[in-house]
Amino acid sequence: MNQIWGSMEQYNTVVWHWPIAVYLFLAGLSAGAIISAIVIKWMKGNDVSPWDGIIKAGAILAPVTIGVGLLLLITDLTRPLMFWKLLIHYNFGSVMTLGVLALFVYFPVVLLFLLGVFKKELVENGPFKFLAPIADLALSQAKLIESVTLVLAVGVGAYTGFLLSAMNSFPLLNTPILPALFLASGVSAGISANLVVGLLFFNSSTNEGNVSYLHGLDVKVIFAELFFLFILFVGMMYQGGATAHVAKAALSTGGLSTLLWFGVIGLGLILPIGLNFALPHGVKHSQGFVIFNALIVLVGVMALRYYILYAGQTFVG
Amino acid sequence: MAKKYGMIHDNNLCIGCQACSVACRSENKIPESVYRLQVWVNGPTEYPNGTLGYEYHRQSCVQCENTPCVSVCPTKASHVNEEGIVLVDVDLCVGCLYCIAACPYQARYVHPVTKAPDKCTFCHESRLSRGEEPACVTVCPTDALVFGDLNDPKSKINQVRSERVTYRQKEKLGTSPKMFIVPNHKGGINS
């Protein structure tokens, strides 16, 4: 189609740009960090202070990453000063509204978790003495609050997938597997970030058994991600027509497909799996390797979010 | 019964003259570099008998009945009024651009001044409120555009829809546009 007169710039189908991809990454990471911290906390022997370094890492990462992500999201609005209207006007049919409502509860409960875990540093010896009753509540009702947090974290991790899959004009985004893929990769990113922060900043309190457990769990989650990616593209191929064409284009065209094969699949999924099979036990469980492995997983998850967002909007059939 | 406005673009009568596009810009004071309406030309296409011809495409909001843009809007800034016209309440808009991304017809753009999405409104705020037809329809020299109330069996649009074959773009998405297209008599239909 040729236009006869006028600029075609506004007809670009890529509407959401990299800040959205970074937000999708950070929201997934936040959810994954708190999920894996709670999982560790619920394991035998970890439910009492002094907390394991992994729990401390998750307690800090969950609120910080979602906070930074939301700030980025707000500044990316074309009318950022109007953002508060999102908080008081709802459309219950919109995934974005449902996300806002989930975050309304998610943000306070992850802060509550942070306050409980760092009660000594923040409340007893820190500047937040006036929050002592809330910190006590966070600890006395820990199990209940953590159960609620776990459900909300799954919601936050998955809603970013629904946010994209709700748009039925983008075949690569409009697939039922996308929320599951985003949740899995978010959990993987959260585990990895917890391992990095736990080992680098809370080394003395990080239990080696917990590190091995999470590291092993990460490899399993990566297998799930790989399978979800496979389902995504095979499913699109079987739908035939324009959707199959979009799948082929997304797998084989330009820099985006290079990012998928080398960044997402090669670096982020195959390399961690391969190294975990190939390396001897001693190396595999060394701190250096665990941190290196976690970092490449994080790069891979960021690449996945970037790829899905851009390829989804670029290849429209 | 409430009105339900729709439009027909007749591909056989359209000559791609751009009068509609210019009239739209002038009537709605559209800033430079953005467009509520463009007319694109496809071709020349070779017909089976070896002759050549053009297809014209009206690029604007198709006024869906099942509106992806309204469904995704988190603040209900995007809404459908009682006459079936899809509108944006700038006051409620935060500029998340979810509606622009969700629109399968690329009908929306960011207004350079308000920074909120803007689109064809069938001249709802100006001509329609005065009982006049949209500017594009009025200026069309070949009467390729027909406008009217789909709920009124006697309306001109329903007369034409009863006499001519029409189709709607991307019907498989279930959006039910109220923009009907009379396809080119020659060759095949590329919906």
PDB file of N, CA and C in Angstrom, chain A residues 41 77 188 300:
ATOM      1  N   LYS A  41      12.180 -19.245  53.063  1.00  0.00           N
ATOM      2  CA  LYS A  41      11.799 -18.977  54.453  1.00  0.00           C
ATOM      3  C   LYS A  41      10.913 -20.090  55.007  1.00  0.00           C
ATOM      4  N   LEU A  77       4.766   7.428  30.453  1.00  0.00           N
ATOM      5  CA  LEU A  77       3.436   7.858  29.996  1.00  0.00           C
ATOM      6  C   LEU A  77       3.596   9.154  29.193  1.00  0.00           C
ATOM      7  N   SER A 188      12.640 -17.220  37.444  1.00  0.00           N
ATOM      8  CA  SER A 188      14.045 -17.493  37.172  1.00  0.00           C
ATOM      9  C   SER A 188      14.905 -16.256  37.445  1.00  0.00           C
ATOM     10  N   GLY A 300      19.557 -13.023  29.987  1.00  0.00           N
ATOM     11  CA  GLY A 300      18.643 -13.766  29.107  1.00  0.00           C
ATOM     12  C   GLY A 300      17.191 -13.368  29.317  1.00  0.00           C
TER      13      GLY A 300
END
